[in-house]
Amino acid sequence: MSNLDVSEMADQVLKAIKKEYQSLKTLNVMVLGKTGVGKSTLINQMFNENLVDTGVGKPVTKKIRKIAKNDFPLAIYDTPGLELKGENSVNNLQTEIVEEIQKGIKTGDIGEMIHCLWYCIATPSHRLEEGEVQFLKHLGDKLKEFDLPLIVVLTQSYSKNDAKALMEEIAKENLPIAKIIPVLAQDFVIDDEYVKKAYGLEQLAEIMNDVVPEGVKKTFIAVQKANLKLKKRRARSVVTSSALAAAATGAIPIPFSDAAILVPEQVAMLGGITAVFGIPIEKASLVAIISATVGTLGTTTAGRSIFANVIKFIPGAGSIVGGAISGSTAAALTAALGEAYIVLMVKIYQGELHFSDLTTEKGKAELQDIFKNMLKVKRDSKGKPKDEKK
């Protein structure tokens, strides 16, 4: 197999990844709460960057600052040190919040609009002050006009019983909010003898995915790091659409020698999956992945030989007359590659594997085993596993 061919395909995947990232609209989340409620920890644990610690913040109003980083499609609108003792200051803050929301709407650009608001309350406080109740009532009613969700996050929820009690108290107020969710953003060590494990972020991510606009869902899934299930779900939807495209390409059986016409679908798929996981990848790793799986889909004499051997693993594909690739075989091949790539991304995401491992013989062998196992899965004409639960 020609190294140049593999290198060219790797370059195409890198371009596809860049295109995917560039297509992501900025997700804008406004975070409110009193001093010391753990907003910074919550934000940094939810997203793929220590944004609050390292991001550049700039004032957009007297009290609100926008925190963002270059080439990262997320902006946090922070109201540090929110105090609710003075009625006048509360009113001023609400006015500034509404003005900032309206400013984004007027641009007509979804990447400039506020998409969700979090109001953080520390569970150990055991109470929601009357000033906060009134603030949330007035703000929540105003946000309804913009169809904007307001989520109350109970931070520092070391005790689930305390969090449950506080949730019940807040629920009695019948506030115009989307959800109340208790969260312990990171593990809490007690006297080096007991560790209270973090919880709640995965549920908060599910809620966020439900309430943010469709135009920024892809962005949210890419930048959040709390919910792996969301990433896998989105990645599998990329695989499904790519397999369908491959099936359509192969509707008229493709000779092995022309198999390279499947490359655009597979390149776009790998780019899309990489963007979902938000993991930086280098060309050398892509070369190793492509070499260990589909090669270059028959663009060279050696490539055709390798590709023919790969096809043999697909159930039923070996019976095709004339050694041509049908739509169902094209879909199965594409789906197998996508599913194998998802397994690889998950392993890397969880720290079980590193991209550098793929350049070793052991890493290549592991990748080949994953791919072969995916090829052996019986799939329907759209590339979906036949025993997949509906």
C-alpha positions as CSV (number, residue, x, y, z in Angstrom):
1,M,0.0,0.0,0.0
2,S,1.3,3.4,-0.9
3,N,2.2,5.6,2.1
4,L,1.4,8.6,0.0
5,D,-2.2,7.4,-0.4
6,V,-2.6,6.9,3.4
7,S,-1.0,10.3,4.0
8,E,-3.4,12.0,1.6
9,M,-6.4,10.4,3.3
10,A,-5.1,11.5,6.7
11,D,-4.7,15.1,5.4
12,Q,-8.3,14.9,4.2
13,V,-9.5,13.8,7.6
14,L,-7.6,16.6,9.3
15,K,-9.3,19.1,6.9
16,A,-12.7,17.5,7.7
17,I,-12.0,17.8,11.5
18,K,-11.1,21.5,11.0
19,K,-14.2,22.1,9.0
20,E,-16.4,20.5,11.7
21,Y,-14.9,22.6,14.4
22,Q,-15.3,25.8,12.4
23,S,-18.9,24.9,11.8
24,L,-19.7,24.8,15.5
25,K,-21.6,27.9,16.7
26,T,-20.5,29.3,20.0
27,L,-22.5,28.1,23.0
28,N,-23.2,30.9,25.5
29,V,-24.1,30.1,29.1
30,M,-24.8,32.7,31.7
31,V,-23.9,31.7,35.3
32,L,-25.3,33.5,38.4
33,G,-24.9,32.9,42.1
34,K,-23.5,34.3,45.3
35,T,-19.8,34.4,46.1
36,G,-18.4,31.0,47.2
37,V,-21.0,28.8,45.8
38,G,-18.5,26.9,43.5
39,K,-19.4,28.4,40.1
40,S,-15.8,28.1,38.8
41,T,-15.5,24.5,39.8
42,L,-18.8,23.7,38.3
43,I,-17.9,25.3,35.0
44,N,-14.4,23.8,34.7
45,Q,-15.7,20.3,35.5
46,M,-18.5,20.5,33.0
47,F,-16.5,21.7,30.1
48,N,-13.4,20.5,28.3
49,E,-11.3,23.5,29.4
50,N,-10.3,25.2,32.7
51,L,-12.1,28.2,31.2
52,V,-12.6,30.2,34.3
53,D,-9.0,29.7,35.5
54,T,-7.3,30.4,32.1
55,G,-9.8,32.1,29.9
56,V,-9.7,35.8,29.2
57,G,-12.6,37.7,30.7
58,K,-13.9,41.0,29.5
59,P,-16.6,43.2,31.0
60,V,-19.8,43.4,28.9
61,T,-21.8,45.3,31.5
62,K,-21.0,46.7,35.0
63,K,-21.5,43.4,36.6
64,I,-21.3,40.8,33.9
65,R,-18.1,39.6,32.2
66,K,-17.7,37.3,29.2
67,I,-15.1,34.5,29.6
68,A,-14.0,32.9,26.4
69,K,-10.9,31.4,24.7
70,N,-9.8,31.7,21.1
71,D,-10.8,28.8,18.9
72,F,-13.0,27.2,21.6
73,P,-16.8,27.5,20.8
74,L,-17.9,28.3,24.4
75,A,-18.5,31.6,26.2
76,I,-19.4,31.9,29.9
77,Y,-21.2,35.1,31.0
78,D,-20.3,35.3,34.7
79,T,-21.7,37.5,37.4
80,P,-19.0,37.2,40.1
81,G,-19.8,38.0,43.7
82,L,-23.6,38.3,43.2
83,E,-25.2,39.7,46.4
84,L,-28.9,40.1,46.9
85,K,-29.1,42.3,49.9
86,G,-30.0,45.5,48.2
87,E,-33.2,45.6,46.2
88,N,-31.8,48.3,43.9
89,S,-28.7,46.2,43.0
90,V,-30.9,43.2,42.3
91,N,-33.0,45.2,39.9
92,N,-29.9,46.6,38.2
93,L,-28.5,43.2,37.7
94,Q,-31.7,41.9,36.2
95,T,-31.8,44.9,33.8
96,E,-28.2,44.2,32.7
97,I,-29.0,40.5,32.2
98,V,-32.0,41.3,30.0
99,E,-30.1,43.9,28.0
100,E,-27.3,41.4,27.4
101,I,-29.9,38.8,26.2
102,Q,-31.6,41.3,23.9
103,K,-28.2,42.4,22.5
104,G,-27.5,38.8,21.4
105,I,-30.9,38.4,19.9
106,K,-30.7,41.6,17.9
107,T,-27.6,40.2,16.1
108,G,-29.6,37.4,14.5
109,D,-26.6,35.2,15.0
110,I,-27.2,32.1,17.2
111,G,-23.6,32.1,18.1
112,E,-24.0,35.5,19.8
113,M,-27.2,34.7,21.7
114,I,-27.4,33.5,25.3
115,H,-28.7,29.9,25.3
116,C,-29.2,28.9,28.9
117,L,-28.8,30.4,32.4
118,W,-27.6,28.6,35.6
119,Y,-28.4,30.0,39.0
120,C,-26.1,28.3,41.6
121,I,-27.1,27.8,45.2
122,A,-24.8,26.1,47.7
123,T,-26.6,23.2,49.3
124,P,-24.8,23.7,52.7
125,S,-26.6,27.0,53.0
126,H,-29.8,24.9,53.5
127,R,-32.0,27.8,52.3
128,L,-33.1,30.0,49.5
129,E,-33.2,33.6,50.8
130,E,-36.3,35.7,50.1
131,G,-34.2,38.1,48.0
132,E,-33.2,35.1,45.8
133,V,-36.8,33.9,45.5
134,Q,-38.0,37.3,44.3
135,F,-35.0,37.6,41.9
136,L,-35.6,34.2,40.4
137,K,-39.4,34.9,40.1
138,H,-38.9,38.2,38.2
139,L,-36.0,36.9,36.1
140,G,-37.7,33.6,35.3
141,D,-40.8,35.4,34.1
142,K,-38.7,37.7,32.0
143,L,-36.8,34.8,30.4
144,K,-40.1,33.2,29.4
145,E,-40.5,36.0,26.9
146,F,-37.3,34.9,25.3
147,D,-38.0,31.2,25.6
148,L,-34.7,30.9,27.6
149,P,-34.3,28.1,30.2
150,L,-33.2,28.9,33.7
151,I,-31.7,25.9,35.6
152,V,-31.1,26.0,39.4
153,V,-28.0,24.1,40.2
154,L,-27.5,23.1,43.9
155,T,-23.7,23.1,44.1
156,Q,-21.5,21.6,46.8
157,S,-24.1,18.9,47.4
158,Y,-22.0,16.7,49.8
159,S,-25.2,15.4,51.4
160,K,-27.8,14.0,49.0
161,N,-30.4,14.2,51.8
162,D,-29.7,17.9,52.3
163,A,-29.9,18.5,48.6
164,K,-33.2,16.7,48.4
165,A,-34.6,18.8,51.3
166,L,-33.4,22.0,49.6
167,M,-35.0,20.9,46.3
168,E,-38.3,20.4,48.0
169,E,-38.1,23.8,49.6
170,I,-37.4,25.5,46.3
171,A,-40.1,23.5,44.6
172,K,-42.7,24.9,47.0
173,E,-42.0,28.4,45.6
174,N,-43.3,27.4,42.1
175,L,-40.5,29.3,40.4
176,P,-40.5,29.7,36.6
177,I,-37.4,27.5,36.2
178,A,-36.7,24.5,33.9
179,K,-35.1,22.2,36.5
180,I,-33.5,21.9,39.9
181,I,-30.4,19.7,39.9
182,P,-28.0,18.8,42.8
183,V,-24.4,18.5,41.9
184,L,-21.1,17.7,43.5
185,A,-18.8,18.8,40.8
186,Q,-15.6,17.0,41.9
187,D,-14.7,14.3,44.4
188,F,-14.6,15.6,48.0
189,V,-12.0,14.2,50.4
190,I,-12.9,14.0,54.1
191,D,-9.9,13.6,56.5
192,D,-8.0,11.5,54.0
193,E,-10.2,8.6,55.1
194,Y,-13.4,9.0,53.0
195,V,-14.0,10.3,49.5
196,K,-17.5,11.5,48.5
197,K,-17.6,10.8,44.8
198,A,-18.7,13.5,42.4
199,Y,-22.2,13.2,40.9
200,G,-24.9,15.3,39.1
201,L,-22.9,16.6,36.2
202,E,-24.0,13.8,33.9
203,Q,-27.6,14.6,34.7
204,L,-27.0,18.4,34.2
205,A,-25.5,17.6,30.8
206,E,-28.6,15.7,29.8
207,I,-30.8,18.6,30.9
208,M,-28.6,21.0,29.0
209,N,-28.8,18.9,25.9
210,D,-32.6,18.9,26.1
211,V,-33.0,22.6,26.6
212,V,-30.4,24.4,24.4
213,P,-31.4,25.3,20.8
214,E,-30.8,22.7,18.1
215,G,-28.3,25.0,16.5
216,V,-25.8,24.6,19.4
217,K,-26.5,21.0,20.5
218,K,-23.5,19.8,18.5
219,T,-21.4,22.4,20.2
220,F,-22.6,21.5,23.7
221,I,-21.9,17.8,23.2
222,A,-18.4,18.6,21.8
223,V,-17.4,21.0,24.6
224,Q,-18.9,19.2,27.6
225,K,-16.9,16.5,29.3
226,A,-19.3,15.3,31.9
227,N,-21.5,12.9,29.9
228,L,-19.8,10.3,27.7
229,K,-23.2,8.8,26.8
230,L,-24.1,12.0,25.0
231,K,-20.9,11.9,23.0
232,K,-21.4,8.3,22.0
233,R,-25.0,8.9,21.0
234,R,-24.1,11.8,18.8
235,A,-21.1,9.9,17.3
236,R,-23.3,7.0,16.4
237,S,-25.7,9.3,14.7
238,V,-22.8,10.5,12.6
239,V,-22.0,6.9,11.8
240,T,-25.6,6.2,10.8
241,S,-25.8,9.1,8.4
242,S,-22.4,8.2,6.9
243,A,-23.4,4.6,6.4
244,L,-26.6,5.7,4.7
245,A,-24.6,7.9,2.4
246,A,-22.3,5.0,1.6
247,A,-25.2,2.7,0.9
248,A,-26.6,5.2,-1.6
249,T,-23.1,5.4,-3.2
250,G,-23.0,1.7,-3.5
251,A,-26.6,1.3,-4.7
252,I,-25.1,0.4,-8.1
253,P,-22.4,-2.2,-7.1
254,I,-18.9,-0.7,-7.1
255,P,-16.0,-2.8,-8.4
256,F,-13.2,-3.2,-5.9
257,S,-11.0,-1.1,-8.2
258,D,-13.3,1.8,-7.8
259,A,-13.7,1.5,-4.0
260,A,-12.1,4.8,-3.4
261,I,-15.3,6.6,-4.2
262,L,-16.4,5.7,-0.7
263,V,-13.6,7.7,0.8
264,P,-15.4,11.1,1.0
265,E,-18.2,9.6,3.2
266,Q,-15.6,8.0,5.5
267,V,-13.4,11.0,5.7
268,A,-16.4,13.2,6.7
269,M,-17.4,10.6,9.2
270,L,-14.0,10.4,11.0
271,G,-13.9,14.2,11.1
272,G,-17.4,14.4,12.6
273,I,-16.7,11.8,15.2
274,T,-13.4,13.5,16.2
275,A,-15.3,16.8,16.7
276,V,-17.9,15.1,18.9
277,F,-15.2,13.9,21.3
278,G,-13.3,17.2,21.1
279,I,-9.9,15.4,21.2
280,P,-7.0,16.9,19.4
281,I,-5.5,14.4,16.9
282,E,-2.3,14.5,14.9
283,K,-1.6,13.2,11.4
284,A,0.6,10.4,12.5
285,S,-2.2,8.9,14.6
286,L,-4.6,9.1,11.7
287,V,-2.1,7.4,9.4
288,A,-1.9,4.6,11.9
289,I,-5.7,4.3,12.1
290,I,-6.2,4.3,8.4
291,S,-3.4,1.9,7.7
292,A,-4.7,-0.6,10.4
293,T,-8.3,-0.5,9.1
294,V,-9.5,0.3,5.6
295,G,-6.1,1.3,4.1
296,T,-7.0,3.5,1.2
297,L,-10.0,1.5,0.0
298,G,-8.2,0.0,-3.0
299,T,-6.6,3.0,-4.6
300,T,-3.4,1.0,-5.2
301,T,-2.8,-2.6,-6.2
302,A,-1.7,-3.5,-2.7
303,G,-4.6,-1.5,-1.3
304,R,-7.1,-3.5,-3.4
305,S,-5.6,-6.7,-2.0
306,I,-5.9,-5.5,1.5
307,F,-9.4,-4.2,0.9
308,A,-10.5,-7.5,-0.6
309,N,-9.3,-9.3,2.6
310,V,-11.2,-6.8,4.7
311,I,-14.5,-7.4,2.9
312,K,-14.3,-11.1,3.7
313,F,-15.0,-10.3,7.3
314,I,-18.4,-8.8,6.5
315,P,-21.1,-11.4,6.8
316,G,-22.6,-12.2,3.4
317,A,-20.2,-9.9,1.5
318,G,-18.1,-12.7,0.1
319,S,-20.9,-14.0,-2.0
320,I,-21.1,-10.9,-4.2
321,V,-20.6,-11.8,-7.9
322,G,-17.6,-10.3,-9.6
323,G,-16.1,-9.0,-6.4
324,A,-18.2,-5.8,-6.4
325,I,-19.3,-3.9,-3.4
326,S,-23.1,-3.5,-2.9
327,G,-24.8,-0.7,-1.1
328,S,-25.3,-2.9,2.0
329,T,-21.6,-3.9,2.0
330,A,-20.6,-0.3,1.6
331,A,-22.8,0.6,4.6
332,A,-21.5,-2.2,6.7
333,L,-17.9,-1.3,6.0
334,T,-18.5,2.4,6.8
335,A,-20.4,1.6,9.9
336,A,-17.7,-0.9,11.1
337,L,-15.0,1.8,10.6
338,G,-17.1,4.4,12.4
339,E,-18.0,2.1,15.4
340,A,-14.3,1.0,15.7
341,Y,-13.3,4.7,15.7
342,I,-15.8,5.4,18.4
343,V,-14.4,2.6,20.6
344,L,-10.9,4.0,20.0
345,M,-12.1,7.6,20.9
346,V,-13.8,6.3,24.1
347,K,-10.6,4.5,25.2
348,I,-8.5,7.6,24.6
349,Y,-11.1,9.9,26.2
350,Q,-11.1,7.7,29.4
351,G,-7.3,7.5,29.4
352,E,-7.1,3.8,28.7
353,L,-5.2,4.4,25.5
354,H,-3.1,7.2,24.0
355,F,-2.7,8.2,20.4
356,S,1.0,7.5,20.6
357,D,0.1,3.8,21.4
358,L,-1.3,3.5,17.9
359,T,2.1,3.8,16.3
360,T,3.3,0.7,18.1
361,E,2.8,-2.8,16.9
362,K,0.7,-3.6,20.0
363,G,-1.5,-0.6,19.4
364,K,-2.0,-1.4,15.7
365,A,-2.9,-5.0,16.5
366,E,-5.5,-3.8,19.1
367,L,-7.0,-1.4,16.6
368,Q,-7.1,-4.1,13.9
369,D,-8.9,-6.5,16.4
370,I,-11.5,-3.8,17.2
371,F,-12.1,-3.1,13.5
372,K,-12.4,-6.8,12.6
373,N,-14.8,-7.4,15.4
374,M,-17.0,-4.6,14.2
375,L,-16.8,-6.0,10.6
376,K,-18.2,-9.3,11.9
377,V,-21.4,-7.7,13.3
378,K,-24.4,-8.6,11.2
379,R,-26.0,-5.4,9.9
380,D,-29.0,-4.3,7.9
381,S,-28.9,-2.5,4.6
382,K,-28.4,0.8,6.5
383,G,-25.4,-0.4,8.5
384,K,-27.2,-0.8,11.8
385,P,-26.6,-4.0,13.8
386,K,-29.5,-6.4,13.2
387,D,-29.9,-7.2,16.9
388,E,-29.8,-3.6,18.0
389,K,-32.5,-2.8,20.5
390,K,-35.0,-0.2,19.3
